[in-house]
Coordinates of C-alpha atoms and ligand atoms in Angstrom, one line a residue:
M148 CA -18.8 15.8 8.3
S149 CA -16.8 15.5 11.5
A150 CA -13.3 13.8 11.8
L151 CA -13.4 10.7 13.9
L152 CA -9.6 10.4 14.0
E153 CA -7.0 13.2 13.8
F154 CA -3.3 12.7 13.4
K155 CA -1.5 15.9 14.4
D156 CA 2.1 16.1 13.4
V157 CA 2.8 12.5 14.6
K158 CA 6.4 11.4 14.7
K159 CA 8.1 8.3 15.7
D160 CA 11.9 7.8 16.2
F161 CA 13.7 4.6 17.1
P162 CA 17.1 4.4 18.6
V163 CA 19.8 2.7 16.5
R164 CA 21.9 0.4 18.7
K165 CA 25.3 -1.1 18.0
G166 CA 27.9 -3.5 19.5
I167 CA 27.6 -6.1 22.2
F168 CA 26.4 -3.5 24.8
Q169 CA 23.8 -2.3 22.3
R170 CA 24.9 1.3 22.8
I171 CA 22.6 3.9 21.2
V172 CA 24.6 5.4 18.2
G173 CA 21.8 7.3 16.5
Q174 CA 18.2 7.4 15.7
V175 CA 16.0 6.5 12.7
T176 CA 12.8 8.4 12.1
A177 CA 10.1 6.0 11.0
V178 CA 7.2 8.4 10.9
N179 CA 7.9 12.1 10.3
G180 CA 5.2 14.6 10.8
V181 CA 1.9 13.0 9.7
T182 CA -1.1 15.3 9.9
I183 CA -4.4 14.0 8.5
D184 CA -8.1 13.6 9.5
V185 CA -10.2 10.5 8.9
E186 CA -13.9 11.3 8.5
R187 CA -16.5 9.2 10.2
G188 CA -17.8 6.4 8.0
K189 CA -14.9 6.9 5.5
T190 CA -11.8 4.8 4.6
L191 CA -8.4 6.3 4.5
G192 CA -6.0 4.3 2.3
V193 CA -2.4 4.5 3.3
V194 CA 0.1 3.3 0.7
G195 CA 3.8 3.1 0.2
E196 CA 6.6 0.5 -0.1
S197 CA 7.6 -1.7 2.8
G198 CA 9.5 0.4 5.3
C199 CA 7.7 3.7 4.5
G200 CA 6.3 4.0 8.1
K201 CA 2.6 2.9 7.4
S202 CA 2.6 0.0 9.8
T203 CA 4.4 2.1 12.5
L204 CA 1.5 4.6 12.1
A205 CA -1.0 1.7 12.7
K206 CA 0.9 0.4 15.8
M207 CA 0.9 3.9 17.3
L208 CA -2.8 4.2 16.7
V209 CA -3.8 1.0 18.5
G210 CA -1.4 1.7 21.4
L211 CA 1.2 -0.9 20.6
M212 CA 3.9 1.9 20.4
P213 CA 4.2 5.3 22.0
L214 CA 4.5 8.5 19.9
T215 CA 7.7 10.4 20.0
A216 CA 5.9 13.7 19.2
G217 CA 2.5 15.0 18.1
E218 CA -0.8 13.7 19.1
I219 CA -3.7 11.5 17.9
L220 CA -7.2 12.5 18.7
F221 CA -10.1 10.1 18.6
D222 CA -13.5 11.7 18.6
G223 CA -11.8 14.9 19.7
K224 CA -10.0 13.4 22.6
P225 CA -6.3 12.6 22.9
L226 CA -5.6 8.9 22.6
H227 CA -3.4 6.9 25.0
Q228 CA -2.8 9.9 27.3
S229 CA -6.1 10.0 29.0
D230 CA -7.0 8.2 32.3
N231 CA -7.1 4.5 32.4
M232 CA -10.9 4.1 31.9
E233 CA -10.8 6.2 28.8
T234 CA -7.7 4.3 27.5
I235 CA -9.5 1.0 28.0
E236 CA -12.6 2.4 26.1
S237 CA -10.5 3.7 23.2
A238 CA -8.8 0.2 23.0
R239 CA -12.3 -1.2 22.5
Q240 CA -13.3 1.4 20.0
I241 CA -10.2 1.0 17.8
Q242 CA -9.4 -2.6 16.6
I243 CA -6.9 -4.0 14.2
V244 CA -6.9 -6.7 11.5
F245 CA -3.4 -8.0 10.8
Q246 CA -1.9 -9.3 7.6
D247 CA -1.4 -12.8 9.1
P248 CA -4.3 -13.7 11.4
F249 CA -2.8 -17.2 11.9
S250 CA 0.0 -15.7 14.1
S251 CA -2.6 -14.1 16.4
L252 CA -4.6 -17.3 16.9
D253 CA -3.6 -19.8 19.5
P254 CA -3.2 -23.1 17.6
R255 CA -4.1 -25.1 20.8
L256 CA -7.5 -23.4 21.2
P257 CA -10.8 -23.5 19.2
I258 CA -11.2 -20.2 17.3
G259 CA -14.3 -19.3 19.4
H260 CA -11.9 -18.7 22.4
S261 CA -9.7 -16.3 20.3
I262 CA -12.7 -14.4 18.9
A263 CA -14.1 -13.9 22.5
E264 CA -10.8 -13.0 24.0
G265 CA -11.5 -9.2 23.8
L266 CA -14.8 -9.7 25.6
V267 CA -13.1 -11.8 28.3
I268 CA -10.2 -9.2 28.8
H269 CA -12.7 -6.3 29.0
K270 CA -15.0 -8.4 31.2
I271 CA -18.0 -7.9 28.9
G272 CA -20.8 -10.4 29.5
D273 CA -20.7 -13.9 30.9
A274 CA -19.7 -17.2 29.1
T275 CA -23.2 -17.7 27.6
S276 CA -23.5 -14.2 26.1
Q277 CA -19.9 -14.3 24.9
R278 CA -20.6 -17.6 23.1
K279 CA -23.7 -16.1 21.5
A280 CA -21.7 -13.1 20.4
V281 CA -19.1 -15.3 18.8
G282 CA -21.8 -17.1 16.8
E283 CA -23.2 -13.8 15.6
M284 CA -19.8 -12.5 14.6
L285 CA -19.0 -15.7 12.6
D286 CA -22.4 -15.4 10.9
L287 CA -21.6 -11.8 10.1
V288 CA -18.3 -12.7 8.4
G289 CA -19.8 -15.6 6.4
L290 CA -18.7 -18.6 8.6
P291 CA -21.1 -21.1 10.2
P292 CA -21.5 -20.6 14.0
T293 CA -20.2 -24.2 14.5
A294 CA -16.8 -23.0 13.3
A295 CA -16.3 -21.7 16.8
D296 CA -15.3 -25.2 18.0
R297 CA -12.7 -25.8 15.2
Y298 CA -9.0 -25.1 15.4
P299 CA -7.0 -22.5 13.4
H300 CA -5.2 -25.1 11.2
E301 CA -8.6 -26.4 9.9
F302 CA -9.2 -23.1 8.1
S303 CA -8.0 -21.7 4.7
G304 CA -6.1 -18.3 4.6
G305 CA -9.3 -16.4 3.6
Q306 CA -11.3 -18.1 6.3
R307 CA -8.7 -17.2 8.9
Q308 CA -8.9 -13.6 7.7
R309 CA -12.7 -13.7 8.2
I310 CA -11.9 -15.0 11.8
G311 CA -9.5 -12.0 12.3
I312 CA -12.3 -9.7 11.2
A313 CA -14.8 -11.4 13.5
R314 CA -12.3 -11.0 16.4
A315 CA -12.1 -7.2 15.7
L316 CA -15.8 -6.8 15.2
I317 CA -16.9 -8.5 18.4
M318 CA -15.7 -5.5 20.4
K319 CA -18.2 -3.3 18.5
P320 CA -15.5 -0.9 17.3
D321 CA -16.1 2.5 15.6
F322 CA -12.7 2.3 13.9
I323 CA -10.8 -0.6 12.4
V324 CA -7.2 -0.5 11.2
C325 CA -6.6 -3.0 8.4
D326 CA -2.9 -3.6 8.2
E327 CA -2.3 -5.3 4.8
P328 CA -5.2 -7.7 5.5
T329 CA -5.2 -9.2 2.0
S330 CA -1.6 -9.3 0.9
A331 CA -1.0 -12.9 2.0
L332 CA -4.1 -14.1 0.1
D333 CA -4.8 -15.4 -3.5
V334 CA -6.2 -12.7 -5.8
S335 CA -9.7 -14.3 -5.9
V336 CA -9.8 -14.5 -2.1
Q337 CA -8.5 -11.0 -1.8
A338 CA -11.6 -9.6 -3.6
Q339 CA -13.9 -11.6 -1.3
I340 CA -12.3 -10.1 1.8
L341 CA -12.3 -6.6 0.4
N342 CA -16.0 -6.9 -0.5
L343 CA -16.7 -8.3 2.9
L344 CA -14.9 -5.3 4.6
K345 CA -16.8 -2.9 2.4
S346 CA -20.2 -4.3 3.1
L347 CA -19.5 -4.5 6.8
Q348 CA -18.4 -0.9 6.8
Q349 CA -21.8 0.1 5.4
E350 CA -23.8 -2.1 7.6
L351 CA -22.0 -1.2 10.9
N352 CA -21.1 2.4 9.9
L353 CA -17.4 1.7 10.5
T354 CA -14.5 4.0 9.8
L355 CA -11.4 2.3 8.3
M356 CA -7.8 3.0 7.9
F357 CA -6.6 0.6 5.2
I358 CA -2.8 0.0 4.8
S359 CA -1.4 -1.6 1.8
H360 CA 1.6 -1.5 -0.6
N361 CA -0.8 -2.3 -3.4
L362 CA -2.5 0.7 -5.1
S363 CA -5.0 -1.6 -6.8
V364 CA -6.3 -2.7 -3.4
I365 CA -6.4 1.0 -2.2
R366 CA -8.3 2.0 -5.3
H367 CA -11.0 -0.7 -4.4
V368 CA -11.6 0.5 -0.8
A369 CA -10.4 4.0 -0.1
D370 CA -12.3 7.3 -0.1
D371 CA -9.1 9.3 0.6
V372 CA -5.5 8.3 0.1
M373 CA -2.2 9.2 1.8
V374 CA 1.0 8.1 -0.1
M375 CA 4.0 7.8 2.2
Y376 CA 7.6 7.7 1.3
L377 CA 10.4 7.1 3.9
G378 CA 8.2 8.0 6.8
A379 CA 6.5 11.1 5.4
P380 CA 3.4 11.8 3.4
V381 CA 4.2 12.9 -0.1
E382 CA 0.7 13.1 -1.5
M383 CA -2.8 13.2 0.0
A384 CA -6.0 13.5 -2.0
S385 CA -9.4 11.9 -2.5
A386 CA -9.1 8.5 -4.1
K387 CA -11.0 9.9 -7.2
Q388 CA -8.5 12.8 -7.6
L389 CA -5.4 10.7 -6.9
F390 CA -6.2 7.9 -9.4
A391 CA -7.4 10.4 -12.1
D392 CA -4.5 12.8 -11.8
P393 CA -1.6 11.9 -9.6
K394 CA 0.8 14.7 -8.9
H395 CA 3.9 13.5 -7.0
P396 CA 6.5 11.5 -9.2
Y397 CA 6.4 8.7 -6.6
T398 CA 2.7 8.3 -6.8
K399 CA 2.9 8.4 -10.6
A400 CA 5.5 5.6 -10.5
L401 CA 3.4 3.5 -8.1
L402 CA 0.3 4.0 -10.2
S403 CA 2.1 3.2 -13.5
A404 CA 3.0 -0.2 -12.1
T405 CA -0.6 -1.0 -11.3
P406 CA -2.5 -3.2 -13.7
V407 CA -5.3 -1.5 -15.5
A408 CA -8.1 -3.5 -17.3
D409 CA -9.0 -0.7 -19.9
P410 CA -6.2 -0.6 -22.5
E411 CA -7.0 3.0 -23.3
K412 CA -6.3 4.0 -19.7
R413 CA -2.9 2.2 -19.5
V414 CA 0.1 4.5 -19.0
E415 CA 3.8 3.7 -19.7
R416 CA 5.4 2.2 -16.7
I417 CA 7.8 4.5 -14.8
R418 CA 10.6 2.4 -13.5
L419 CA 12.0 3.8 -10.2
Q420 CA 15.8 4.0 -10.1
G421 CA 17.6 2.2 -7.3
E422 CA 16.2 0.9 -4.1
L423 CA 14.4 2.5 -1.1
P424 CA 17.2 4.3 0.7
S425 CA 18.0 3.5 4.4
P426 CA 16.0 5.5 6.8
I427 CA 19.1 5.5 9.1
N428 CA 20.9 7.6 6.6
P429 CA 18.2 9.3 4.4
P430 CA 19.2 11.3 1.3
S431 CA 19.5 15.1 1.7
G432 CA 16.7 17.5 0.5
C433 CA 13.9 15.5 -0.9
T434 CA 14.4 11.9 0.2
F435 CA 13.0 10.7 -3.1
H436 CA 15.6 12.6 -5.2
P437 CA 18.1 9.7 -5.9
R438 CA 15.2 7.8 -7.6
C439 CA 13.3 10.7 -9.2
A440 CA 13.7 11.6 -12.9
L441 CA 12.6 15.2 -12.2
A442 CA 15.2 15.8 -9.5
N443 CA 17.3 19.0 -9.8
D444 CA 19.9 20.7 -7.5
R445 CA 17.1 22.3 -5.4
C446 CA 15.7 18.8 -4.7
K447 CA 19.1 17.6 -3.4
R448 CA 19.3 20.6 -1.0
E449 CA 15.9 21.5 0.1
I450 CA 13.3 19.4 1.8
P451 CA 9.9 20.0 0.0
K452 CA 7.0 21.0 2.3
L453 CA 3.6 19.4 2.0
V454 CA 1.6 22.1 0.3
D455 CA -2.2 22.2 0.3
H456 CA -3.7 22.7 -3.2
K457 CA -7.3 22.5 -2.2
N458 CA -8.0 19.2 -4.1
F459 CA -4.7 17.6 -3.2
S460 CA -1.6 18.1 -1.0
T461 CA 1.9 17.2 -2.2
A462 CA 5.5 17.6 -1.2
C463 CA 7.3 18.2 -4.4
H464 CA 9.4 21.1 -5.8
A465 CA 8.5 20.1 -9.4
V466 CA 4.8 20.4 -8.7
E467 CA 5.3 23.8 -7.1
E468 CA 7.5 24.9 -10.1
G469 CA 5.0 23.6 -12.6
R470 CA 7.4 21.2 -14.2
S471 CA 5.7 17.9 -13.1
Ligands
SF4_546 FE1 11.4 14.6 -7.5 FE2 12.3 16.9 -6.6 FE3 9.8 16.4 -6.5 FE4 11.4 15.2 -4.9 S1 11.0 17.4 -4.9 S2 9.8 14.3 -5.9 S3 13.2 14.9 -6.2 S4 11.0 16.6 -8.3

């Protein structure tokens, strides 16, 4: 199977500014060397705590932010560096569904206008065909076509997220980035939206990148998983492998905090020590060492490399030394 999307050593730094003149006094690395492929028709789950760099990764992918280093290939071609027509085409092919669809809907306009916005910007079709496409998309996401004439405040959170999905789908994308699309919703509505995304993926042969801080959500949707900590991937594996046999101490801690229905499969909760450190002044060596029960002197000195173990990749000295 071929990769539709390839991240190649992608890095993103932001300047740190201070004082009334906003002078640059340093820099913070939000994403540090992400290399991963997303196979066509599959879902890559990206998981980590808030501030781990997963949303920055999404923003670079959809062109909302330039890369500091590395490259992103879409269908074998570099994204956002090609000529204008190719850039416009890749903007159509890659769409994003945000956590809060309400903020991206104009409260003064019926939602049909917001759903058709991409078609209008890209000058696809005329008013009649655009209205027809809006009706088809609403139907696809389980809303009546008459909803096009209603205003955002008339919908529930789950319905607004369906509108967000319709808005992405109307561009007939190959790839959708779902940036925490269910984290603002009630649990029962979360399941409906996840099931909708899964069935649409199969029906339309979509490839997804699904970002979440919640491993239960990732377990439900992902084929492959990348766990990020302070801007860098610390473990990558198929979802099956990762949930059955997590390797990195951070993945184990995240997983131990995830509710499991089967009492026989429950594991003792691993409580992480302390808070997520500031990326402005990250810890030396392994950035996870102040919170890791397995940390030793080597961990404090030496940055662990991401090592490929065939079934999984992980960046941890304890795994390499066989003491994990
Ligand atoms: Fe823990 Fe050391 Fe592994 Fe980092 S490298 S996760 S500190 S054991």
